[in-house]
Amino acid sequence: DRKRLHIAPVGQAFRLRPFHVIVATGGGYAGYRKYEDYKLEQLEKKGLEVPVKLASEWEVALYKSVPTRLLSRAWGRLNQVELPTWLRKPVYSLYIWTFGVNMKEAAVEDLHHYRNLSEFFRRKLKPQARPVCCVCSVISPSDGKILNFGQVKNCEVEQVKGVTYSLESFLGPRISTEELHFSQAPPGNSFQKQLVTKEGNELYHCVIYLAPGDYHCFHSPTDWTVSHRRHFPGSLMSVNPGVARWIKELFCHNERVVLTGDWKHGFFSLTAVGATNVGSIRIYFDQDLHTNSPSYSKGSYNDFSFISNNNKEGIPMRKGEHLGEFNLGSTIVLIFEAPKDFKFNLKAGQKIRFGEALGSL
């Protein structure tokens, strides 16, 4: 009897529930993937070709089992906790050293000014720190790294070299022609052709990855009018280049906010893609947008039109104007229509800063 009294609590202590097994396994696998990403980054730095090895369905499912949405909400709350004045400088200095942040560009360089990590992440820059290119048609909306760019072909968009995702899955079903000036293409036409509004134009794309140390606000890449917002709740997997090279249609799995409208050459869209610890995506003129909510239906999305009886034009945006912000870092995807002679002034893998030229006619 005494033996049973001693054994019973031990058996209860080591009783594992399915949720704990899933979290532990998924977390361990996520750590393994981080190590693999690190090795790929080292190969890239040496200028070696990185082989494409896509994740299988079970690997993606295992990664999704990690409660990244819950962790991201917890991280967001932690970031909003006010730090004691004496602790701010050592905490922010460690972050600056780890991610190579240039505080000389910040509008406020004094680290004691930032009450919490959230304020520090969303720090503003000095006006002269990011001059906006006036000559080019499209500028970079943010600081970051160019993952891919070019012409959209066969309704597929490259997230990194050799790894693609579906254009229609990413943007969602076509919006009505009353809200966007889509061409009245026959129903049998491809989704890509339905987005092109002017004869002789092509569809282009550009993917910019924002690292944790980058400036976290994003701006309007050109003069355009935003007429519609589509919010896709979803996973919050990492979007760093290593994971983007590993998971096909990663951007279609993750939570994202798609802004669509038109510019002088036709269709234009900017999509802010969420990631781990980046559940918060804010669009300054859209107070109704709430990202990373606790509950959502898989595969769902919600639409909001900026065109109303009082405002039939939508939201006009000027090139370089403040548009929104992330917490920590993530990805911006531009998909737009332009004439065939549009040229990108970029190289894959290069670092770019907000205001610099992406391309021009």
mmCIF file of C-alpha atoms in Angstrom:
data_model
loop_
_atom_site.group_PDB
_atom_site.id
_atom_site.type_symbol
_atom_site.label_atom_id
_atom_site.label_comp_id
_atom_site.label_asym_id
_atom_site.label_seq_id
_atom_site.Cartn_x
_atom_site.Cartn_y
_atom_site.Cartn_z
ATOM 1 C CA ASP A 1 0.000 0.000 0.000
ATOM 2 C CA ARG A 2 2.814 2.393 0.820
ATOM 3 C CA LYS A 3 4.382 1.655 -2.537
ATOM 4 C CA ARG A 4 1.165 2.624 -4.303
ATOM 5 C CA LEU A 5 1.000 5.881 -2.385
ATOM 6 C CA HIS A 6 4.451 6.810 -3.638
ATOM 7 C CA ILE A 7 3.928 5.686 -7.247
ATOM 8 C CA ALA A 8 0.530 7.242 -7.907
ATOM 9 C CA PRO A 9 1.647 10.910 -7.805
ATOM 10 C CA VAL A 10 4.647 10.125 -10.037
ATOM 11 C CA GLY A 11 2.389 8.516 -12.621
ATOM 12 C CA GLN A 12 0.108 11.550 -12.596
ATOM 13 C CA ALA A 13 3.046 13.928 -12.917
ATOM 14 C CA PHE A 14 4.287 12.235 -16.088
ATOM 15 C CA ARG A 15 0.870 11.842 -17.683
ATOM 16 C CA LEU A 16 1.108 13.717 -20.995
ATOM 17 C CA ARG A 17 -1.894 15.233 -22.699
ATOM 18 C CA PRO A 18 -2.177 15.391 -26.509
ATOM 19 C CA PHE A 19 -1.957 19.206 -26.502
ATOM 20 C CA HIS A 20 1.329 19.130 -24.578
ATOM 21 C CA VAL A 21 2.778 16.548 -26.962
ATOM 22 C CA ILE A 22 1.764 18.633 -29.995
ATOM 23 C CA VAL A 23 3.213 21.849 -28.557
ATOM 24 C CA ALA A 24 6.465 20.178 -27.466
ATOM 25 C CA THR A 25 6.925 18.372 -30.781
ATOM 26 C CA GLY A 26 5.986 21.386 -32.878
ATOM 27 C CA GLY A 27 8.200 23.699 -30.816
ATOM 28 C CA GLY A 28 11.151 21.344 -31.117
ATOM 29 C CA TYR A 29 10.667 21.075 -34.861
ATOM 30 C CA ALA A 30 10.442 24.855 -35.179
ATOM 31 C CA GLY A 31 13.782 25.105 -33.368
ATOM 32 C CA TYR A 32 15.289 22.578 -35.753
ATOM 33 C CA ARG A 33 14.038 24.633 -38.713
ATOM 34 C CA LYS A 34 15.647 27.763 -37.239
ATOM 35 C CA TYR A 35 18.978 25.926 -37.178
ATOM 36 C CA GLU A 36 18.490 24.830 -40.792
ATOM 37 C CA ASP A 37 17.684 28.437 -41.758
ATOM 38 C CA TYR A 38 20.898 29.583 -40.105
ATOM 39 C CA LYS A 39 22.935 27.117 -42.185
ATOM 40 C CA LEU A 40 21.249 28.337 -45.384
ATOM 41 C CA GLU A 41 22.035 31.947 -44.488
ATOM 42 C CA GLN A 42 25.700 31.021 -44.100
ATOM 43 C CA LEU A 43 25.690 29.453 -47.580
ATOM 44 C CA GLU A 44 24.109 32.610 -49.031
ATOM 45 C CA LYS A 45 26.788 34.784 -47.414
ATOM 46 C CA LYS A 46 29.460 32.656 -49.077
ATOM 47 C CA GLY A 47 27.756 33.157 -52.440
ATOM 48 C CA LEU A 48 26.901 29.481 -52.838
ATOM 49 C CA GLU A 49 23.739 28.214 -54.566
ATOM 50 C CA VAL A 50 21.107 27.218 -51.991
ATOM 51 C CA PRO A 51 19.196 24.067 -53.003
ATOM 52 C CA VAL A 52 15.385 24.200 -53.003
ATOM 53 C CA LYS A 53 13.870 21.624 -50.651
ATOM 54 C CA LEU A 54 10.140 22.036 -50.121
ATOM 55 C CA ALA A 55 8.353 20.939 -46.967
ATOM 56 C CA SER A 56 5.954 18.014 -47.164
ATOM 57 C CA GLU A 57 2.321 18.295 -46.038
ATOM 58 C CA TRP A 58 3.030 16.678 -42.665
ATOM 59 C CA GLU A 59 5.932 19.069 -42.022
ATOM 60 C CA VAL A 60 3.699 22.083 -42.723
ATOM 61 C CA ALA A 61 0.959 20.612 -40.497
ATOM 62 C CA LEU A 62 3.495 20.040 -37.722
ATOM 63 C CA TYR A 63 4.761 23.613 -37.989
ATOM 64 C CA LYS A 64 1.187 24.896 -37.876
ATOM 65 C CA SER A 65 0.600 22.947 -34.651
ATOM 66 C CA VAL A 66 2.828 25.441 -32.843
ATOM 67 C CA PRO A 67 0.437 28.026 -31.278
ATOM 68 C CA THR A 68 2.092 30.966 -33.030
ATOM 69 C CA ARG A 69 -1.040 33.126 -32.890
ATOM 70 C CA LEU A 70 -1.294 32.709 -29.121
ATOM 71 C CA LEU A 71 2.440 33.293 -28.700
ATOM 72 C CA SER A 72 2.240 36.409 -30.880
ATOM 73 C CA ARG A 73 -0.592 37.859 -28.772
ATOM 74 C CA ALA A 74 1.400 37.118 -25.606
ATOM 75 C CA TRP A 75 4.461 38.763 -27.167
ATOM 76 C CA GLY A 76 2.373 41.795 -28.083
ATOM 77 C CA ARG A 77 1.164 42.204 -24.500
ATOM 78 C CA LEU A 78 4.687 41.769 -23.169
ATOM 79 C CA ASN A 79 5.916 44.484 -25.527
ATOM 80 C CA GLN A 80 3.363 46.917 -24.093
ATOM 81 C CA VAL A 81 4.540 46.481 -20.494
ATOM 82 C CA GLU A 82 6.182 49.723 -19.367
ATOM 83 C CA LEU A 83 9.833 49.216 -18.457
ATOM 84 C CA PRO A 84 11.455 50.969 -15.482
ATOM 85 C CA THR A 85 13.603 53.883 -16.629
ATOM 86 C CA TRP A 86 16.823 52.248 -15.379
ATOM 87 C CA LEU A 87 16.104 49.069 -17.374
ATOM 88 C CA ARG A 88 15.322 50.679 -20.737
ATOM 89 C CA LYS A 89 18.849 51.422 -21.911
ATOM 90 C CA PRO A 90 20.305 47.922 -21.245
ATOM 91 C CA VAL A 91 17.281 46.162 -22.823
ATOM 92 C CA TYR A 92 17.210 48.356 -25.947
ATOM 93 C CA SER A 93 21.009 48.328 -26.241
ATOM 94 C CA LEU A 94 20.951 44.523 -26.342
ATOM 95 C CA TYR A 95 18.343 44.623 -29.120
ATOM 96 C CA ILE A 96 20.342 47.255 -31.043
ATOM 97 C CA TRP A 97 23.500 45.131 -30.799
ATOM 98 C CA THR A 98 21.716 41.898 -31.776
ATOM 99 C CA PHE A 99 19.923 43.225 -34.873
ATOM 100 C CA GLY A 100 22.224 46.064 -35.943
ATOM 101 C CA VAL A 101 19.788 48.944 -35.429
ATOM 102 C CA ASN A 102 21.044 52.395 -36.465
ATOM 103 C CA MET A 103 19.688 54.709 -33.768
ATOM 104 C CA LYS A 104 21.312 57.767 -35.361
ATOM 105 C CA GLU A 105 18.442 57.691 -37.878
ATOM 106 C CA ALA A 106 15.754 57.676 -35.170
ATOM 107 C CA ALA A 107 13.759 60.842 -34.565
ATOM 108 C CA VAL A 108 14.421 60.321 -30.833
ATOM 109 C CA GLU A 109 17.828 58.802 -30.084
ATOM 110 C CA ASP A 110 17.437 58.840 -26.295
ATOM 111 C CA LEU A 111 16.605 55.238 -25.308
ATOM 112 C CA HIS A 112 14.962 56.353 -22.065
ATOM 113 C CA HIS A 113 12.232 58.022 -24.134
ATOM 114 C CA TYR A 114 10.693 54.684 -25.219
ATOM 115 C CA ARG A 115 8.424 53.416 -22.453
ATOM 116 C CA ASN A 116 8.118 49.878 -23.773
ATOM 117 C CA LEU A 117 9.407 47.561 -26.493
ATOM 118 C CA SER A 118 6.403 48.281 -28.692
ATOM 119 C CA GLU A 119 7.235 51.999 -28.839
ATOM 120 C CA PHE A 120 10.862 51.166 -29.587
ATOM 121 C CA PHE A 121 9.932 48.802 -32.438
ATOM 122 C CA ARG A 122 7.677 51.447 -34.007
ATOM 123 C CA ARG A 123 10.146 54.304 -33.612
ATOM 124 C CA LYS A 124 9.932 57.092 -36.179
ATOM 125 C CA LEU A 125 12.857 58.290 -38.284
ATOM 126 C CA LYS A 126 14.289 61.750 -38.821
ATOM 127 C CA PRO A 127 12.667 63.417 -41.859
ATOM 128 C CA GLN A 128 15.948 63.587 -43.782
ATOM 129 C CA ALA A 129 16.893 59.955 -43.043
ATOM 130 C CA ARG A 130 14.833 58.557 -45.948
ATOM 131 C CA PRO A 131 14.683 60.898 -48.957
ATOM 132 C CA VAL A 132 11.964 59.843 -51.402
ATOM 133 C CA CYS A 133 13.032 59.356 -55.029
ATOM 134 C CA CYS A 134 11.038 61.810 -57.131
ATOM 135 C CA VAL A 135 12.128 60.472 -60.536
ATOM 136 C CA CYS A 136 11.064 56.802 -60.398
ATOM 137 C CA SER A 137 7.475 55.571 -60.727
ATOM 138 C CA VAL A 138 7.544 53.145 -57.779
ATOM 139 C CA ILE A 139 9.630 53.415 -54.604
ATOM 140 C CA SER A 140 10.300 50.921 -51.849
ATOM 141 C CA PRO A 141 7.495 51.190 -49.256
ATOM 142 C CA SER A 142 9.804 50.046 -46.440
ATOM 143 C CA ASP A 143 13.286 49.085 -45.376
ATOM 144 C CA GLY A 144 14.118 45.442 -46.007
ATOM 145 C CA LYS A 145 15.629 42.802 -48.260
ATOM 146 C CA ILE A 146 14.450 42.127 -51.819
ATOM 147 C CA LEU A 147 13.429 38.454 -51.938
ATOM 148 C CA ASN A 148 12.058 38.464 -55.470
ATOM 149 C CA PHE A 149 10.683 40.668 -58.219
ATOM 150 C CA GLY A 150 9.664 40.495 -61.847
ATOM 151 C CA GLN A 151 6.767 39.764 -64.153
ATOM 152 C CA VAL A 152 3.893 37.550 -63.013
ATOM 153 C CA LYS A 153 3.611 34.471 -65.239
ATOM 154 C CA ASN A 154 0.963 31.744 -65.423
ATOM 155 C CA CYS A 155 -0.910 33.113 -62.376
ATOM 156 C CA GLU A 156 2.087 32.153 -60.200
ATOM 157 C CA VAL A 157 4.221 34.523 -58.123
ATOM 158 C CA GLU A 158 7.675 33.724 -56.766
ATOM 159 C CA GLN A 159 8.109 34.290 -53.016
ATOM 160 C CA VAL A 160 11.796 33.361 -53.381
ATOM 161 C CA LYS A 161 13.719 31.924 -56.321
ATOM 162 C CA GLY A 162 12.163 28.626 -57.368
ATOM 163 C CA VAL A 163 9.288 28.670 -54.838
ATOM 164 C CA THR A 164 5.922 30.033 -55.949
ATOM 165 C CA TYR A 165 2.372 30.659 -54.778
ATOM 166 C CA SER A 166 -0.957 31.111 -56.521
ATOM 167 C CA LEU A 167 -1.888 34.684 -57.381
ATOM 168 C CA GLU A 168 -5.607 34.011 -56.858
ATOM 169 C CA SER A 169 -5.068 32.224 -53.526
ATOM 170 C CA PHE A 170 -2.968 35.134 -52.320
ATOM 171 C CA LEU A 171 -5.288 38.003 -53.342
ATOM 172 C CA GLY A 172 -8.557 36.068 -53.054
ATOM 173 C CA PRO A 173 -11.509 36.098 -55.468
ATOM 174 C CA ARG A 174 -11.875 38.984 -57.841
ATOM 175 C CA ILE A 175 -13.528 42.091 -56.408
ATOM 176 C CA SER A 176 -16.516 43.529 -58.252
ATOM 177 C CA THR A 177 -15.831 45.881 -61.153
ATOM 178 C CA GLU A 178 -17.853 48.580 -59.367
ATOM 179 C CA GLU A 179 -15.209 48.829 -56.638
ATOM 180 C CA LEU A 180 -12.142 48.325 -58.823
ATOM 181 C CA HIS A 181 -11.745 49.221 -62.472
ATOM 182 C CA PHE A 182 -11.138 45.656 -63.577
ATOM 183 C CA SER A 183 -11.415 44.878 -67.236
ATOM 184 C CA GLN A 184 -14.638 43.245 -68.295
ATOM 185 C CA ALA A 185 -12.833 40.064 -69.269
ATOM 186 C CA PRO A 186 -14.773 36.939 -70.227
ATOM 187 C CA PRO A 187 -15.281 34.474 -67.316
ATOM 188 C CA GLY A 188 -12.982 31.938 -68.983
ATOM 189 C CA ASN A 189 -9.964 34.261 -68.823
ATOM 190 C CA SER A 190 -7.293 33.596 -66.220
ATOM 191 C CA PHE A 191 -7.318 35.488 -62.948
ATOM 192 C CA GLN A 192 -4.120 37.249 -63.999
ATOM 193 C CA LYS A 193 -5.655 38.567 -67.211
ATOM 194 C CA GLN A 194 -8.725 39.778 -65.317
ATOM 195 C CA LEU A 195 -6.489 42.053 -63.215
ATOM 196 C CA VAL A 196 -4.924 43.747 -66.224
ATOM 197 C CA THR A 197 -7.148 46.671 -67.164
ATOM 198 C CA LYS A 198 -5.269 48.185 -70.123
ATOM 199 C CA GLU A 199 -4.215 46.577 -73.361
ATOM 200 C CA GLY A 200 -0.458 46.142 -73.704
ATOM 201 C CA ASN A 201 0.139 46.106 -69.918
ATOM 202 C CA GLU A 202 1.674 43.327 -67.832
ATOM 203 C CA LEU A 203 1.418 42.304 -64.175
ATOM 204 C CA TYR A 204 4.502 42.734 -61.968
ATOM 205 C CA HIS A 205 5.410 41.797 -58.408
ATOM 206 C CA CYS A 206 8.013 42.617 -55.756
ATOM 207 C CA VAL A 207 8.572 40.941 -52.353
ATOM 208 C CA ILE A 208 10.342 42.833 -49.530
ATOM 209 C CA TYR A 209 11.289 41.111 -46.268
ATOM 210 C CA LEU A 210 11.557 43.296 -43.144
ATOM 211 C CA ALA A 211 14.031 41.942 -40.585
ATOM 212 C CA PRO A 212 13.564 42.625 -36.828
ATOM 213 C CA GLY A 213 16.188 45.376 -36.931
ATOM 214 C CA ASP A 214 14.585 47.268 -39.816
ATOM 215 C CA TYR A 215 12.413 50.373 -39.653
ATOM 216 C CA HIS A 216 8.935 48.929 -39.047
ATOM 217 C CA CYS A 217 6.635 51.464 -40.702
ATOM 218 C CA PHE A 218 5.640 51.176 -44.341
ATOM 219 C CA HIS A 219 4.624 53.905 -46.766
ATOM 220 C CA SER A 220 2.815 54.387 -50.047
ATOM 221 C CA PRO A 221 5.045 53.149 -52.903
ATOM 222 C CA THR A 222 3.436 55.439 -55.508
ATOM 223 C CA ASP A 223 0.570 57.849 -56.118
ATOM 224 C CA TRP A 224 -2.521 55.656 -56.084
ATOM 225 C CA THR A 225 -6.065 55.304 -54.742
ATOM 226 C CA VAL A 226 -6.965 52.549 -52.255
ATOM 227 C CA SER A 227 -10.514 51.382 -52.802
ATOM 228 C CA HIS A 228 -10.697 48.028 -51.032
ATOM 229 C CA ARG A 229 -9.234 46.101 -48.079
ATOM 230 C CA ARG A 230 -9.328 42.318 -47.716
ATOM 231 C CA HIS A 231 -8.180 40.759 -44.439
ATOM 232 C CA PHE A 232 -7.190 37.080 -44.351
ATOM 233 C CA PRO A 233 -6.869 35.662 -40.806
ATOM 234 C CA GLY A 234 -4.446 32.756 -40.814
ATOM 235 C CA SER A 235 -1.282 31.247 -39.416
ATOM 236 C CA LEU A 236 1.653 33.316 -38.206
ATOM 237 C CA MET A 237 4.599 31.275 -39.398
ATOM 238 C CA SER A 238 8.013 32.840 -39.807
ATOM 239 C CA VAL A 239 8.532 34.562 -43.171
ATOM 240 C CA ASN A 240 12.318 34.816 -43.119
ATOM 241 C CA PRO A 241 13.994 33.808 -46.403
ATOM 242 C CA GLY A 242 14.873 30.321 -45.134
ATOM 243 C CA VAL A 243 11.258 29.440 -44.336
ATOM 244 C CA ALA A 244 10.004 31.149 -47.520
ATOM 245 C CA ARG A 245 12.343 28.863 -49.452
ATOM 246 C CA TRP A 246 11.043 25.811 -47.565
ATOM 247 C CA ILE A 247 7.220 26.208 -47.498
ATOM 248 C CA LYS A 248 5.398 26.597 -50.799
ATOM 249 C CA GLU A 249 2.609 29.213 -50.672
ATOM 250 C CA LEU A 250 3.813 30.398 -47.260
ATOM 251 C CA PHE A 251 2.284 33.844 -47.814
ATOM 252 C CA CYS A 252 -1.090 32.219 -48.587
ATOM 253 C CA HIS A 253 -1.018 30.365 -45.245
ATOM 254 C CA ASN A 254 -0.228 33.450 -43.153
ATOM 255 C CA GLU A 255 -2.466 36.245 -41.969
ATOM 256 C CA ARG A 256 -2.344 39.207 -44.337
ATOM 257 C CA VAL A 257 -4.012 42.489 -45.224
ATOM 258 C CA VAL A 258 -4.491 43.139 -48.953
ATOM 259 C CA LEU A 259 -5.029 46.747 -50.067
ATOM 260 C CA THR A 260 -6.177 47.053 -53.680
ATOM 261 C CA GLY A 261 -6.903 50.029 -55.903
ATOM 262 C CA ASP A 262 -5.517 51.663 -58.986
ATOM 263 C CA TRP A 263 -2.763 54.011 -60.134
ATOM 264 C CA LYS A 264 -2.207 55.837 -63.409
ATOM 265 C CA HIS A 265 -1.319 52.584 -65.200
ATOM 266 C CA GLY A 266 -4.182 50.436 -63.826
ATOM 267 C CA PHE A 267 -4.416 47.843 -61.057
ATOM 268 C CA PHE A 268 -2.226 48.274 -57.955
ATOM 269 C CA SER A 269 -2.052 46.328 -54.687
ATOM 270 C CA LEU A 270 0.029 46.298 -51.518
ATOM 271 C CA THR A 271 -0.171 43.346 -49.117
ATOM 272 C CA ALA A 272 1.173 43.352 -45.557
ATOM 273 C CA VAL A 273 1.922 39.742 -44.540
ATOM 274 C CA GLY A 274 1.963 38.820 -40.845
ATOM 275 C CA ALA A 275 4.507 36.498 -39.230
ATOM 276 C CA THR A 276 5.509 35.006 -35.887
ATOM 277 C CA ASN A 277 5.379 37.743 -33.232
ATOM 278 C CA VAL A 278 3.932 40.088 -35.882
ATOM 279 C CA GLY A 279 0.232 39.487 -35.353
ATOM 280 C CA SER A 280 -0.348 43.230 -35.260
ATOM 281 C CA ILE A 281 -0.714 44.884 -38.671
ATOM 282 C CA ARG A 282 -1.945 48.453 -38.536
ATOM 283 C CA ILE A 283 -3.260 50.552 -41.433
ATOM 284 C CA TYR A 284 -3.446 54.187 -40.331
ATOM 285 C CA PHE A 285 -6.612 55.161 -42.206
ATOM 286 C CA ASP A 286 -8.451 51.885 -41.387
ATOM 287 C CA GLN A 287 -9.696 51.971 -37.791
ATOM 288 C CA ASP A 288 -11.953 48.935 -38.316
ATOM 289 C CA LEU A 289 -9.063 46.568 -39.009
ATOM 290 C CA HIS A 290 -8.202 44.176 -36.142
ATOM 291 C CA THR A 291 -5.590 41.494 -36.797
ATOM 292 C CA ASN A 292 -4.671 38.309 -34.872
ATOM 293 C CA SER A 293 -8.039 37.958 -33.142
ATOM 294 C CA PRO A 294 -8.347 34.885 -30.852
ATOM 295 C CA SER A 295 -10.904 33.095 -33.063
ATOM 296 C CA TYR A 296 -11.262 32.824 -36.823
ATOM 297 C CA SER A 297 -12.546 30.382 -39.426
ATOM 298 C CA LYS A 298 -9.886 28.625 -41.484
ATOM 299 C CA GLY A 299 -9.816 29.902 -45.060
ATOM 300 C CA SER A 300 -12.087 32.856 -44.281
ATOM 301 C CA TYR A 301 -11.566 36.501 -45.142
ATOM 302 C CA ASN A 302 -13.453 39.742 -44.690
ATOM 303 C CA ASP A 303 -13.806 42.640 -47.120
ATOM 304 C CA PHE A 304 -14.143 46.340 -46.547
ATOM 305 C CA SER A 305 -14.765 48.947 -49.237
ATOM 306 C CA PHE A 306 -13.449 52.493 -48.952
ATOM 307 C CA ILE A 307 -15.871 53.586 -51.648
ATOM 308 C CA SER A 308 -19.176 54.917 -50.313
ATOM 309 C CA ASN A 309 -21.915 57.359 -51.256
ATOM 310 C CA ASN A 310 -19.908 60.143 -49.620
ATOM 311 C CA ASN A 311 -16.559 59.023 -51.002
ATOM 312 C CA LYS A 312 -16.752 57.539 -54.481
ATOM 313 C CA GLU A 313 -13.002 57.811 -55.124
ATOM 314 C CA GLY A 314 -11.570 55.798 -52.226
ATOM 315 C CA ILE A 315 -8.495 56.776 -50.184
ATOM 316 C CA PRO A 316 -5.919 58.781 -52.181
ATOM 317 C CA MET A 317 -2.300 58.074 -51.218
ATOM 318 C CA ARG A 318 0.737 60.108 -52.216
ATOM 319 C CA LYS A 319 4.125 58.537 -52.883
ATOM 320 C CA GLY A 320 6.034 58.273 -49.584
ATOM 321 C CA GLU A 321 2.996 58.990 -47.384
ATOM 322 C CA HIS A 322 2.700 56.992 -44.127
ATOM 323 C CA LEU A 323 0.496 53.956 -44.707
ATOM 324 C CA GLY A 324 0.889 51.522 -41.784
ATOM 325 C CA GLU A 325 3.196 49.620 -39.470
ATOM 326 C CA PHE A 326 4.212 46.168 -38.195
ATOM 327 C CA ASN A 327 5.372 45.066 -34.789
ATOM 328 C CA LEU A 328 8.879 43.525 -35.053
ATOM 329 C CA GLY A 329 9.128 42.767 -38.822
ATOM 330 C CA SER A 330 7.439 40.933 -41.678
ATOM 331 C CA THR A 331 6.899 41.115 -45.454
ATOM 332 C CA ILE A 332 5.433 43.525 -48.011
ATOM 333 C CA VAL A 333 4.233 42.190 -51.380
ATOM 334 C CA LEU A 334 3.484 44.555 -54.263
ATOM 335 C CA ILE A 335 1.455 43.293 -57.243
ATOM 336 C CA PHE A 336 0.641 45.868 -59.890
ATOM 337 C CA GLU A 337 -0.092 46.505 -63.535
ATOM 338 C CA ALA A 338 2.287 48.523 -65.696
ATOM 339 C CA PRO A 339 3.300 48.955 -69.348
ATOM 340 C CA LYS A 340 5.661 46.398 -70.885
ATOM 341 C CA ASP A 341 8.603 48.798 -70.736
ATOM 342 C CA PHE A 342 8.499 48.981 -66.906
ATOM 343 C CA LYS A 343 11.931 48.095 -65.524
ATOM 344 C CA PHE A 344 12.996 47.155 -61.972
ATOM 345 C CA ASN A 345 16.200 48.766 -60.684
ATOM 346 C CA LEU A 346 16.925 45.879 -58.319
ATOM 347 C CA LYS A 347 18.961 42.755 -57.616
ATOM 348 C CA ALA A 348 17.546 39.758 -55.731
ATOM 349 C CA GLY A 349 18.889 39.646 -52.193
ATOM 350 C CA GLN A 350 19.899 43.304 -52.017
ATOM 351 C CA LYS A 351 19.109 45.519 -49.040
ATOM 352 C CA ILE A 352 16.829 48.454 -49.730
ATOM 353 C CA ARG A 353 15.516 51.395 -47.749
ATOM 354 C CA PHE A 354 12.208 53.187 -47.809
ATOM 355 C CA GLY A 355 12.171 55.888 -50.485
ATOM 356 C CA GLU A 356 14.687 54.258 -52.811
ATOM 357 C CA ALA A 357 13.739 53.350 -56.380
ATOM 358 C CA LEU A 358 12.101 50.021 -57.139
ATOM 359 C CA GLY A 359 11.447 50.635 -60.806
ATOM 360 C CA SER A 360 10.368 53.095 -63.451
ATOM 361 C CA LEU A 361 9.232 53.492 -67.048
#
